[in-house]
Coordinates of C-alpha atoms in Angstrom, one line a residue:
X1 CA -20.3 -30.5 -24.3
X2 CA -17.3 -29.3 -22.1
X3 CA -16.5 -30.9 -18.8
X4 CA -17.1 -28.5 -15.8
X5 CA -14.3 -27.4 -13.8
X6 CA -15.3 -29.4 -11.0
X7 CA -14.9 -32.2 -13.2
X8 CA -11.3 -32.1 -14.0
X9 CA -8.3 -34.2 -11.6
X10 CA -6.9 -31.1 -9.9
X11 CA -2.8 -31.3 -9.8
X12 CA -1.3 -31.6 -7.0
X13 CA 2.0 -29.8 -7.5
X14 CA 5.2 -30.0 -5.0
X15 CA 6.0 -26.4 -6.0
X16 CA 3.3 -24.9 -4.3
X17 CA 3.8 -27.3 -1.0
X18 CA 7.2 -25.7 -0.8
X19 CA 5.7 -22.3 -1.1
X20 CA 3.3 -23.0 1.8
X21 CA 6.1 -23.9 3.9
X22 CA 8.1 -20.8 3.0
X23 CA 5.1 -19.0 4.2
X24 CA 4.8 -20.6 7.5
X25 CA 8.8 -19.8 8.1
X26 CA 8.0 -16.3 7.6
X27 CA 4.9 -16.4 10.1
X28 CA 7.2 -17.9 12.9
X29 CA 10.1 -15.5 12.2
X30 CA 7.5 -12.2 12.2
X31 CA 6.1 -13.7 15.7
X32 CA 9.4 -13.6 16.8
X33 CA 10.1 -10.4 15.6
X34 CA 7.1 -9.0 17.7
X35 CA 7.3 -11.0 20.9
X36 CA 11.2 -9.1 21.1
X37 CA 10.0 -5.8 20.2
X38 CA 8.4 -4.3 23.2
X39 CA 8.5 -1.0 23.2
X40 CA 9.2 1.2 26.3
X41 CA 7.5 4.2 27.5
X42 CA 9.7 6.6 29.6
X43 CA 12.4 6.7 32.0
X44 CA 12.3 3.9 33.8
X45 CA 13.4 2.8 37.6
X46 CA 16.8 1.4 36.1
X47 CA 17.7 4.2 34.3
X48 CA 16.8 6.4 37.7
X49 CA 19.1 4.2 39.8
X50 CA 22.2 4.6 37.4
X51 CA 21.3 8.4 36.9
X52 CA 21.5 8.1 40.7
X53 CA 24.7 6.1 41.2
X54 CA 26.6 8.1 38.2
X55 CA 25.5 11.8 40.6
X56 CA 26.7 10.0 43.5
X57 CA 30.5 9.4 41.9
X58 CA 31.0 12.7 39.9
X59 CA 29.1 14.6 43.1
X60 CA 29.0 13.5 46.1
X61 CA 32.2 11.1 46.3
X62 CA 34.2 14.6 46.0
X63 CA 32.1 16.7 48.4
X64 CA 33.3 17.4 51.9
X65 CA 29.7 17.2 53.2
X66 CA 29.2 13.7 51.5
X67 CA 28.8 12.0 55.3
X68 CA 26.8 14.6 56.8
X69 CA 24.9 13.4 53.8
X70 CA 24.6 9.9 53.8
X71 CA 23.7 9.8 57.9
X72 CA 21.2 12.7 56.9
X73 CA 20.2 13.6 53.4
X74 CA 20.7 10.2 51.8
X75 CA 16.7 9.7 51.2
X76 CA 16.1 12.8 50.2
X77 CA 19.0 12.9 48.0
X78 CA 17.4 9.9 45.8
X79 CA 14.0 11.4 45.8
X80 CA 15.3 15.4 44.7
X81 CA 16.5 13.3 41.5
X82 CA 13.7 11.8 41.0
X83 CA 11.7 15.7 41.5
X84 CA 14.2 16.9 39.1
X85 CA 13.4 14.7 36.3
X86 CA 9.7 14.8 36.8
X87 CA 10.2 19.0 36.8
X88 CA 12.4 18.6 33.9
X89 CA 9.4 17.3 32.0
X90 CA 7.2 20.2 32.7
X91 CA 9.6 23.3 32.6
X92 CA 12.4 22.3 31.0
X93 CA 15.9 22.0 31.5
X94 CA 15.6 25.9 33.5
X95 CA 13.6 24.1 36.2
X96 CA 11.2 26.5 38.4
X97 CA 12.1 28.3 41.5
X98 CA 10.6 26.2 43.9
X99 CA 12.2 23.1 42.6
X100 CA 15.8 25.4 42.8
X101 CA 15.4 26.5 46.3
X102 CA 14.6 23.3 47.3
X103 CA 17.9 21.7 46.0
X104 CA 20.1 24.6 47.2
X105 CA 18.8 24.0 51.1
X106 CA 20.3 20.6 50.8
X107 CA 22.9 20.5 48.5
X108 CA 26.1 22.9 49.0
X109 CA 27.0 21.7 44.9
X110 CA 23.5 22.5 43.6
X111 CA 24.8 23.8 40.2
X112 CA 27.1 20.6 39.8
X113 CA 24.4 18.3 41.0
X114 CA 21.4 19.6 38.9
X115 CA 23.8 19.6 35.5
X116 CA 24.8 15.8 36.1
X117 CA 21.1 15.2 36.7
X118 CA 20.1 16.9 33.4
X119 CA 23.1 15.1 30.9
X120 CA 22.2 11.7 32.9
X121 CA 18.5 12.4 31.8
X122 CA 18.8 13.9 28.5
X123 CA 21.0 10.7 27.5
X124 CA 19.0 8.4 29.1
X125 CA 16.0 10.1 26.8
X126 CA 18.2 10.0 23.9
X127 CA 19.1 6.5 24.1
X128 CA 15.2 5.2 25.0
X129 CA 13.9 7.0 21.9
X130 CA 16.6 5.2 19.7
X131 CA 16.0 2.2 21.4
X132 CA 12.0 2.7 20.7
X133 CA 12.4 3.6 17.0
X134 CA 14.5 0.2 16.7
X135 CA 12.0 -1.3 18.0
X136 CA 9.1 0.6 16.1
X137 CA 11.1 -0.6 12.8
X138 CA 11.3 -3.9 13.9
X139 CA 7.6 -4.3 14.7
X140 CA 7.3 -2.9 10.9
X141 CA 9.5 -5.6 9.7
X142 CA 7.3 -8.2 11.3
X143 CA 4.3 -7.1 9.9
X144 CA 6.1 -6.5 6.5
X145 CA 6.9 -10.5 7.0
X146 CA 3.7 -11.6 8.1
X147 CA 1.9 -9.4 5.0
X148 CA 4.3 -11.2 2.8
X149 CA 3.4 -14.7 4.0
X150 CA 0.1 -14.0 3.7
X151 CA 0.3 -13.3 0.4
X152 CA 2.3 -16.1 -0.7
X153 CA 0.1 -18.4 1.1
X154 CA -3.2 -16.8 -0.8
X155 CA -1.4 -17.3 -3.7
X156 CA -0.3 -20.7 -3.4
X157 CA -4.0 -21.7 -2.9
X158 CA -5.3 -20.4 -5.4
X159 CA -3.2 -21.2 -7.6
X160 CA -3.6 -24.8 -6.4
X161 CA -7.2 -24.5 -6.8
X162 CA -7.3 -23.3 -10.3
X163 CA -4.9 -26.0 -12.0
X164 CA -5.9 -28.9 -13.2
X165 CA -5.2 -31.6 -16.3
X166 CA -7.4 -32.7 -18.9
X167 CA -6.4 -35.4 -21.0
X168 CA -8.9 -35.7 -23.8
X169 CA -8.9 -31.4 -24.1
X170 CA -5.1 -31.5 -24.3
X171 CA -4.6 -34.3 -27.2
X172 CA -8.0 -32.5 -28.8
X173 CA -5.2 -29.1 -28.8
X174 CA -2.4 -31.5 -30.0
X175 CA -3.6 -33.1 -32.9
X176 CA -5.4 -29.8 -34.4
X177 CA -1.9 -27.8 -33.4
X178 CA 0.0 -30.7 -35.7
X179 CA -2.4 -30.2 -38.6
X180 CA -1.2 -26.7 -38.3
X181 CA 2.2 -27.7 -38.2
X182 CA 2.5 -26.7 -34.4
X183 CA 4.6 -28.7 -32.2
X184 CA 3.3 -29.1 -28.5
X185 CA 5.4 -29.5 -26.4
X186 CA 3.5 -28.5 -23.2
X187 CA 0.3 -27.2 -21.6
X188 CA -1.3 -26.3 -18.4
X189 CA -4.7 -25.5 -17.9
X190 CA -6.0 -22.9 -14.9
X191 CA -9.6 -21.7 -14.4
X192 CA -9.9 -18.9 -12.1
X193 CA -12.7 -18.7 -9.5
X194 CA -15.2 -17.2 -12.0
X195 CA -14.8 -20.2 -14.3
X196 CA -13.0 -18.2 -16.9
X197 CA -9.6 -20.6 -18.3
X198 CA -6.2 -19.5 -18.8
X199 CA -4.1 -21.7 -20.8
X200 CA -0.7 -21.7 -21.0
X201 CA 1.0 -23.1 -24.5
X202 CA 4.7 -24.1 -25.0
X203 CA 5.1 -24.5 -28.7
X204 CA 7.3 -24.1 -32.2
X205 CA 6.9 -24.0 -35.4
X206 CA 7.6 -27.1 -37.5
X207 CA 10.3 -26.6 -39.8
X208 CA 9.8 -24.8 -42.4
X209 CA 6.8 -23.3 -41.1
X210 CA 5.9 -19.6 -40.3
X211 CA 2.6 -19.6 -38.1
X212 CA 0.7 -16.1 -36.9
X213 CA 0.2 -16.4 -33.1
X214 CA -3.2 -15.4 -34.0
X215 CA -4.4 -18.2 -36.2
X216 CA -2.9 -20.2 -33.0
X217 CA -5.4 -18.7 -30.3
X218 CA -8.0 -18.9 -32.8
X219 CA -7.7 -23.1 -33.3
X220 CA -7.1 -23.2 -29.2
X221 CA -10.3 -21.5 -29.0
X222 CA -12.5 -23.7 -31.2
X223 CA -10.6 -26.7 -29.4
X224 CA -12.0 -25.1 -26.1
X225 CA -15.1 -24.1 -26.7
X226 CA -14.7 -20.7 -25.3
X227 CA -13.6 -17.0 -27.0
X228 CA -9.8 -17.2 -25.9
X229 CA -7.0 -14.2 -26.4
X230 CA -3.6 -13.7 -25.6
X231 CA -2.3 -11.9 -22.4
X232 CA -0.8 -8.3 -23.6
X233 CA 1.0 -8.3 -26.3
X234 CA 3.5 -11.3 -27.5
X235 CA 5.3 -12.5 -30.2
X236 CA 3.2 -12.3 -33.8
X237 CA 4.4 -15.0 -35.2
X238 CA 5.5 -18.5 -33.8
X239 CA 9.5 -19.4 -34.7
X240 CA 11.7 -21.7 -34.6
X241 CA 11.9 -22.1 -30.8
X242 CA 10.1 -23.5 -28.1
X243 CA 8.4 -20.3 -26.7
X244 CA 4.9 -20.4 -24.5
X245 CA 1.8 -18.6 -24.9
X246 CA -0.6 -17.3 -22.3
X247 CA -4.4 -16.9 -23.8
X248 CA -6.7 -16.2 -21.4
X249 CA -10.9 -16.3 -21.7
X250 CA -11.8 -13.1 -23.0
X251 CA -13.6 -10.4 -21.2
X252 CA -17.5 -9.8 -21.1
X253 CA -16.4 -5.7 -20.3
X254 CA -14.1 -3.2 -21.7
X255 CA -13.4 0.5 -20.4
X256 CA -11.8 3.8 -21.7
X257 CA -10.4 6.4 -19.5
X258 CA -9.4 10.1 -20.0
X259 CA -7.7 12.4 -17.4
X260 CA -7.8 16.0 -17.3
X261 CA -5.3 18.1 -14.8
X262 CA -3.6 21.4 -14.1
X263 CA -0.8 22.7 -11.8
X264 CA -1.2 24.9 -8.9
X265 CA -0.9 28.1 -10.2
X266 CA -1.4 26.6 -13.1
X267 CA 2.5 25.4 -12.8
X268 CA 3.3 22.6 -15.1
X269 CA 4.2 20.4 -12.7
X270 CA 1.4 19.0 -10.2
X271 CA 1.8 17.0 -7.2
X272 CA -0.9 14.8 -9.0
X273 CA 0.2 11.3 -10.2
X274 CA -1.9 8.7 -11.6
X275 CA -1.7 5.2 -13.3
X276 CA -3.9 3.3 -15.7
X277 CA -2.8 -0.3 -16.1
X278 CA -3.8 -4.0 -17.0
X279 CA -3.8 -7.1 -14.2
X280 CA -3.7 -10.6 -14.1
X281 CA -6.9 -12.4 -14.3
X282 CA -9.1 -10.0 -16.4
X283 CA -9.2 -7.1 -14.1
X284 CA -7.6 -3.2 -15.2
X285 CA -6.6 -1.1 -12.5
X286 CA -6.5 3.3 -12.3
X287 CA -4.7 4.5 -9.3
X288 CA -4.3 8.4 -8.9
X289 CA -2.3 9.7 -6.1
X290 CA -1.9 13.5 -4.5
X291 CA 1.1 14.1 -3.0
X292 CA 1.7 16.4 0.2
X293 CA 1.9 20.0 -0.6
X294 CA 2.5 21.1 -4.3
X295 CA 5.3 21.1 -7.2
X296 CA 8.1 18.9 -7.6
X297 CA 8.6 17.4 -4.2
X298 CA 5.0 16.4 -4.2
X299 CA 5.2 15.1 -7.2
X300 CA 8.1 13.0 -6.2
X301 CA 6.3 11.4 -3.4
X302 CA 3.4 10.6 -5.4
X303 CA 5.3 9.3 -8.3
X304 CA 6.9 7.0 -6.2
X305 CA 3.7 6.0 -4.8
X306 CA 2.4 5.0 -8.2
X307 CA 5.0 3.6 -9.5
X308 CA 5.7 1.3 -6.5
X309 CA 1.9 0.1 -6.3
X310 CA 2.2 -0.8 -10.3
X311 CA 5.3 -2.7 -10.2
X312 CA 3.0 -5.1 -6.6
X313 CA -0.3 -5.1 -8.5
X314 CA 1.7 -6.1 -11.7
X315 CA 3.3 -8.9 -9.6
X316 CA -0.2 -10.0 -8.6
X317 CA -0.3 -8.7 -5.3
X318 CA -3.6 -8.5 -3.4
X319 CA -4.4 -5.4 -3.8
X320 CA -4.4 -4.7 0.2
X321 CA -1.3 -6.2 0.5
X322 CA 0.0 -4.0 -1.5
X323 CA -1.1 -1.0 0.0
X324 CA 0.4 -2.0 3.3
X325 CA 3.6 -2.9 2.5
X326 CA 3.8 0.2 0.4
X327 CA 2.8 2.1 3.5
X328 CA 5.0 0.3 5.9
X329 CA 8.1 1.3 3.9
X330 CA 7.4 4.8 3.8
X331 CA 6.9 5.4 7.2
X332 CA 10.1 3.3 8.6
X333 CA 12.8 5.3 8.8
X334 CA 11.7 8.5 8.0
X335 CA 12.3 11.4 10.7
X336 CA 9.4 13.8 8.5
X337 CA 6.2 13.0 7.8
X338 CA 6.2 12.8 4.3
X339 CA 2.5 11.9 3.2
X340 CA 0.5 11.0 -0.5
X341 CA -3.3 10.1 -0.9
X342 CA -4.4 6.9 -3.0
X343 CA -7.9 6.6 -4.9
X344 CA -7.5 3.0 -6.6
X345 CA -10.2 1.7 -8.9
X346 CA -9.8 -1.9 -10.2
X347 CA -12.0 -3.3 -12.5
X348 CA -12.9 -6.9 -13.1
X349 CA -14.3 -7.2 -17.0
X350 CA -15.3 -10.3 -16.4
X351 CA -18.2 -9.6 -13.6
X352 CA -18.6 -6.2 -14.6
X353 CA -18.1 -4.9 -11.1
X354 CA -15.1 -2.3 -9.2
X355 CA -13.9 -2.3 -5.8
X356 CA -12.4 1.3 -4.9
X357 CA -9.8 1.5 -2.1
X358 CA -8.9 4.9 -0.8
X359 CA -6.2 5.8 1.7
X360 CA -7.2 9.7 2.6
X361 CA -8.2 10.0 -1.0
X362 CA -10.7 12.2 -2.2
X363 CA -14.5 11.4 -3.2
X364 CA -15.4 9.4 -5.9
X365 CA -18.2 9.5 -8.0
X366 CA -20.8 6.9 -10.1
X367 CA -22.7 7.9 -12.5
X368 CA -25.5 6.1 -14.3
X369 CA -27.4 8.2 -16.4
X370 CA -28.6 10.7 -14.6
X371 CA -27.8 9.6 -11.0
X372 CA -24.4 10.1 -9.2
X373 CA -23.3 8.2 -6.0
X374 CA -20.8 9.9 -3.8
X375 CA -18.0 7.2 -2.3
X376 CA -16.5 8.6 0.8
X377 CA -13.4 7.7 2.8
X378 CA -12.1 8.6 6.2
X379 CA -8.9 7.0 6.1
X380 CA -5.5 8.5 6.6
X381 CA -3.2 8.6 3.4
X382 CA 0.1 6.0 3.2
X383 CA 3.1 7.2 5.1
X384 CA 1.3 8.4 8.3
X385 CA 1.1 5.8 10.6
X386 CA 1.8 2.1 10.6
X387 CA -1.6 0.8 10.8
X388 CA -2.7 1.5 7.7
X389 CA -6.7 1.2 7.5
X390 CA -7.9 1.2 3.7
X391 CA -11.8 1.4 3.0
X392 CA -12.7 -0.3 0.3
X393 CA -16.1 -0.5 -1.9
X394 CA -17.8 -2.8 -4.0
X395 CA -19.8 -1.5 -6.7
X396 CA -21.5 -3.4 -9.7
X397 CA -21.6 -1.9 -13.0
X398 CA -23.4 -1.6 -15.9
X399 CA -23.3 -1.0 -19.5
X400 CA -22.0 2.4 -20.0
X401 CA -21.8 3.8 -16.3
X402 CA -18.7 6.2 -15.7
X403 CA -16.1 6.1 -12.1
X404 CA -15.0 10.0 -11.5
X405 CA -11.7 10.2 -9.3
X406 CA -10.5 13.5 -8.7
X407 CA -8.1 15.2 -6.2
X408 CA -8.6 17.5 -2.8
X409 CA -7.8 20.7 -5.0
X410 CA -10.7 20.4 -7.6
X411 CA -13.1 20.2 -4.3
X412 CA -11.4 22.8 -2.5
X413 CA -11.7 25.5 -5.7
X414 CA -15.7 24.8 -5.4
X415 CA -17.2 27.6 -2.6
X416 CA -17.0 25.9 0.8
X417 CA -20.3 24.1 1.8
X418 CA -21.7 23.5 -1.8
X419 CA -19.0 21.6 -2.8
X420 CA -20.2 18.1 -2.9
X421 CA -23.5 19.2 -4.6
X422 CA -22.0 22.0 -6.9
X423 CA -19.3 19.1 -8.7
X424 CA -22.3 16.4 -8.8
X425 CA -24.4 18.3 -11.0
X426 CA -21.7 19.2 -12.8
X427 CA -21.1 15.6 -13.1
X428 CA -24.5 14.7 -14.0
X429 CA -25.0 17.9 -16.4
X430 CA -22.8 16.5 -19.2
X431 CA -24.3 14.3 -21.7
X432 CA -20.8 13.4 -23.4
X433 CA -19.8 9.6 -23.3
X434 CA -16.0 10.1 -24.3
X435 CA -14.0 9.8 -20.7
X436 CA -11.1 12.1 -21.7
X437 CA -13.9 14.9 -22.9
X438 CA -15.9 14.4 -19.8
X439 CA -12.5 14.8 -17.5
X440 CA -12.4 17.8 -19.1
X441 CA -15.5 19.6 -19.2
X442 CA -15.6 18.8 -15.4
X443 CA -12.2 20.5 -14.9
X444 CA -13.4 23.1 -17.1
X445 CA -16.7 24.0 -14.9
X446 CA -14.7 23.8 -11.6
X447 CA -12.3 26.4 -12.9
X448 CA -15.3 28.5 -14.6
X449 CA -17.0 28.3 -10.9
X450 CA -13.9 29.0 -8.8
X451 CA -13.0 32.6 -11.1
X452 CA -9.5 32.5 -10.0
X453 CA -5.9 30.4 -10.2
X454 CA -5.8 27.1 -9.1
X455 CA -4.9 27.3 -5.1
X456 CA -3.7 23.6 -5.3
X457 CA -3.1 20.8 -8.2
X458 CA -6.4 19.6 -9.9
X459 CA -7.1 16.2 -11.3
X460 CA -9.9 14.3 -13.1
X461 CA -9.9 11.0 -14.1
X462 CA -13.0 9.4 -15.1
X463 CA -13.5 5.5 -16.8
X464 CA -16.4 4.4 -18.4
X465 CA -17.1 0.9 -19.0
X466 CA -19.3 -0.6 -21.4
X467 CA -20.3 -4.6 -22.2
X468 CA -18.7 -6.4 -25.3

């Protein structure tokens, strides 16, 4: 009988120390980021007093009154900037007439003194809204840092947690691997927290020798105990050369998806973008993205989206993490808002469970059988704001239960108000069990209902999932 994971000596490796402290660095240097980045919030009393001082050079140094003013007027000329300013922010740069007959009765160079008033202010303006968009980035750079050493700290851990050494399992491997003619050179054994191994083999082929890969799994899996596979695909057979092997526990779930779309217009190219791809740790992951507005530069934004999220999750990002820093680096340094939705799905075939995150995505639906739950979202999309609030939900599966994702436009072709319960019993009308058939009848039906030309780009993506 196999030992338990708790069982094993757990390795205690100085890589992952080192990667803890890297992650504490980047904590102190995003604090440091924030405590400097304060931003301001108008003219202030500095920026008055030089305003003030620069009126009282270019003005009233050269004006024959300028005594009569500074025994009389002096006070009041102070405050009338001041009243300027404050007018300038209600009316505009053409003032009202109250405000003008008020600074003609005291100044004899009213014309003069109200223009140096207004560049003094509209570059003071100028230079406190580049000064706060510095600032706005920098605050995004510190959260950016302190997301990233978050990450790398989560990471760390758990990859801490999950190695560990067996001797007696790993010379069990080596001898069977020589009788194959497989030379060991190393392994490393990992169980994630659902118990589930990940083993990671560094072997050649003795010489001579020409070994399928697959025969290999199959003698690591009967020296394990447990139904083992390789991670995506990798080389067929074993050569000459020390190469390693990653074989993971195999999944207790698979799924199958189909997607079914159409242009505004029925344009070929939609707005729509979506992604169907594999993770680490047994888990599969559908993102679907609607980009703002429709054609090519929506589909642009959402590609982009997409891609980017692939190329973190891929990397093993969390998949919140992910969606944050994506967000953060669309909205610094953009003058537009440029926005795209994003309805994730990930499953995890070895629970048999999904979590869906949505950033100002659209509904999504389960069905089992012949019931349908709705999953809502209020959340804004990515690129809006820099406080990016995902909601996510947890659902458990079961054999042969089906995740719809669509976009805003298949909705919004449905008659406003029945909506919501016109596409669920569309949903739960079909009896088909093929995804990419089911995408389709329900884009089908929408279309059929509306009667007219798609207004915006449709999508529909639907997943089934069913136990090995």
């Amino acid at each position: 009988m196999e030992k338990t994971p708790e069982k094993y000596m757990v390795v205690c490796n100085p890589y992952i120390t080192q990667m803890d402290k890297f992650a504490s660095s980047l904590i102190h240097l995003s604090d440091t980021f924030l405590k400097i980045s304060k931003t301001g919030g108008g003219v202030g009393e500095e920026e008055v007093k030089d305003i003030y001082e620069k009126v009282r050079q270019e003005v009233c140094d050269k004006c024959e009154k300028k005594q009569i003013c500074d025994e009389e007027n002096g006070i009041y000329i102070h405050q009338m900037v001041y009243e300027i300013m404050s007018v300038v922010e209600d009316y505009g740069i053409e003032l009202n007439t109250e405000m003008k007959r008020k600074l003609q009765k005291r100044c004899i160079q009213a014309p003069r003194f109200l223009r140096e008033v207004l560049e003094g202010f509209q570059a003071a303006k100028q230079e406190l809204i580049w000064n706060n968009r510095m600032m706005e980035n920098r605050e995004g750079c510190a959260v950016q840092l302190n997301t990233f050493a978050g990450m790398i700290s989560h990471a760390t851990r758990e990859l801490g947690a999950s190695i560990f050494s067996d001797e007696h399992l790993e010379k069990r491997i080596r001898v069977h691997f020589r009788k194959m003619g497989i030379r060991l050179l190393s392994v490393v054994f990992l169980v994630a927290k659902s118990g589930k191994y990940e083993i990671h083999v560094t072997v050649k082929a003795g010489k001579g020798s020409c070994i399928a890969t697959g025969d290999m799994v199959k003698c690591l899996a009967k020296c394990v105990g447990r139904k083992m596979e390789l991670l995506d695909a990798q080389l067929p057979v074993i050569g000459s050369e020390y190469h390693t092997f990653v074989c993971i526990e195999g999944p207790d779930f698979y799924t199958l998806q189909g997607v079914a779309k159409i242009g505004k217009g029925c344009d070929k190219i939609s707005g729509d973008n979506f992604s169907m791809l594999k993770l680490p740790g047994g888990k599969e992951g559908v993102i679907l993205s609607d980009g703002m507005g429709a054609g090519l530069r929506a589909s642009k934004e959402s590609q982009i989206v997409v891609e980017m999220l692939e190329e973190l999750l891929d990397a093993g990002f969390p998949k919140e993490t992910a969606l944050q820093m994506l967000n953060m680096a669309l909205v610094m340094g953009r003058e537009e808002i440029c926005f795209s939705t994003v309805d994730m799905t990930v499953f995890d075939l070895y629970q048999g469970s999904c979590e869906m995150l949505k950033a100002g995505a659209s509904a999504t639906y389960l069905k089992r059988g012949e019931e349908i739950e709705r999953i809502v979202s209020s959340s804004l999309p990515l690129g809006v704001i820099s406080a990016l609030e995902p909601e996510s939900v947890i659902r458990k599966l079961e054999h042969g239960d089906f995740i719809v994702m669509i976009t805003d436009g298949v909705l919004d072709a449905l008659p406003v108000g029945r909506q919501d319960e016109l596409l669920s019993l569309i949903i739960k009308g079909t009896t088909l069990t093929n995804p990419k058939e089911i995408a389709h009848h329900i884009l089908e039906q929408v279309l059929e209902c509306s009667g007219e030309s798609p207004l915006d780009d449709m999508t529909v993506l639907v997943v089934g999932i069913w136990k090995i």
